[in-house]
Coordinates of C-alpha atoms in Angstrom, one line a residue:
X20 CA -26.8 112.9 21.2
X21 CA -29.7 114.8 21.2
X22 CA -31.2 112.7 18.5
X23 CA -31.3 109.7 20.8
X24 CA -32.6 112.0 23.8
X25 CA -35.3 113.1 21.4
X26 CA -35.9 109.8 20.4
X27 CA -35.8 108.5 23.9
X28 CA -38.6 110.6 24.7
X29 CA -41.3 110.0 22.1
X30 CA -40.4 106.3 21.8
X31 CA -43.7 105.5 23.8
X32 CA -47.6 107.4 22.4
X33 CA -48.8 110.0 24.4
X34 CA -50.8 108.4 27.4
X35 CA -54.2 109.8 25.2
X36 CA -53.8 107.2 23.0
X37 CA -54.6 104.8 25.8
X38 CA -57.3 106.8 27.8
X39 CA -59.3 107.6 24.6
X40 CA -59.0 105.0 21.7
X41 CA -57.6 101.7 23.3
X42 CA -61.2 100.5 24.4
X43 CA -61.8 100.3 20.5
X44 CA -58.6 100.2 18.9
X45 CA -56.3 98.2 21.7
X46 CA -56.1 95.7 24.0
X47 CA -57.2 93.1 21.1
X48 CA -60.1 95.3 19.9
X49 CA -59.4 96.2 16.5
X50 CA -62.7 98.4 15.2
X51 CA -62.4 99.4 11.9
X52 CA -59.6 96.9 11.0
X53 CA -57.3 99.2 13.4
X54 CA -55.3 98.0 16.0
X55 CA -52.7 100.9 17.6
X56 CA -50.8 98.5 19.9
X57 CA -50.1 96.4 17.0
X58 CA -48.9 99.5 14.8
X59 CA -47.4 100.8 17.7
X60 CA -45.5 97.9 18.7
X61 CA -43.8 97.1 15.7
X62 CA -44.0 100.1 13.2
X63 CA -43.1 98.9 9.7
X64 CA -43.3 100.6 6.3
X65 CA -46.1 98.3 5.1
X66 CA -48.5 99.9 7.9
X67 CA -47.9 103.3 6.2
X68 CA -51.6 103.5 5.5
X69 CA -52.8 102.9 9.1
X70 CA -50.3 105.8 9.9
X71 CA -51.8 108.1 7.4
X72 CA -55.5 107.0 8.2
X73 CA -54.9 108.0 12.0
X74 CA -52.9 110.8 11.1
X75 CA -56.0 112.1 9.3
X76 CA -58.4 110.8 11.9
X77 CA -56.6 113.5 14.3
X78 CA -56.4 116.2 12.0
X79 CA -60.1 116.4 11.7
X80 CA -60.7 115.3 15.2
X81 CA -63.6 113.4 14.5
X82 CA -62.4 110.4 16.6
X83 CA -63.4 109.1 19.2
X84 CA -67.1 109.3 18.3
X85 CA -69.6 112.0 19.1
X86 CA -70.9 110.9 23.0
X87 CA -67.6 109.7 24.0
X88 CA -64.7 111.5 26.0
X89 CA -62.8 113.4 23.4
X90 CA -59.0 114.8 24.4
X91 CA -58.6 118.7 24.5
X92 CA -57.2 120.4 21.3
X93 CA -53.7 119.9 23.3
X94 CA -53.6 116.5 23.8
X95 CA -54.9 116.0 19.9
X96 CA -52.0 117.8 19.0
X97 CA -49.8 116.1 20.9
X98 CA -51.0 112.9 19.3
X99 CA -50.5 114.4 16.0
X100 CA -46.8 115.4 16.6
X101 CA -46.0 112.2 17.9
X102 CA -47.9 110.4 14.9
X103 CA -46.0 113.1 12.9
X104 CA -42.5 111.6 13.7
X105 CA -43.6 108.2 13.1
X106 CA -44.5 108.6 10.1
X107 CA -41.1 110.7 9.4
X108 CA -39.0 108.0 11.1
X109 CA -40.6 105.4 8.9
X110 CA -40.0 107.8 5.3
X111 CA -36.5 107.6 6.5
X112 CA -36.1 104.1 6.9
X113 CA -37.8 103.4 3.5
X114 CA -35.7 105.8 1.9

């Protein structure tokens, strides 16, 4: 049960996803060959290296550019955890 609660709950990205990347990465913008709302919406074992690449990307917090609106070391973690279990969930289903 608490599985599915869990899973429930981090079934949508953190709403910094949208506020700080979707004007290059979303909404049919695709910089960089990288679309989130298409990895997003369908997450499949084949997009592993988009998942690494953005799991990177937040680790070194070098995204979004230097000039633009950057998210608070919280809300990059928060990105990270949730790209975390992505990437987990997807492991498990390859496994």
């Amino acid at each position: 049960m608490l599985v599915l609660i869990l899973s429930l709950l981090t079934a949508s990205p953190p709403p910094a996803f949208q506020q700080y990347c979707s004007d290059c990465h979303g909404d049919g913008v695709a910089k960089g060959d990288l679309a989130l709302d298409e990895v997003f919406a369908s997450p499949r074992v084949d997009d592993a290296a988009a998942w690494l690449a953005l799991r990177s990307r937040l680790g070194s917090m070098d995204m979004p550019p230097a000039g633009r609106d950057r998210p608070s070391a919280a809300e990059y973690e928060s990105m990270r955890e949730w790209v975390d279990q992505r990437i987990h969930r997807l492991a498990a289903d390859a496994a």
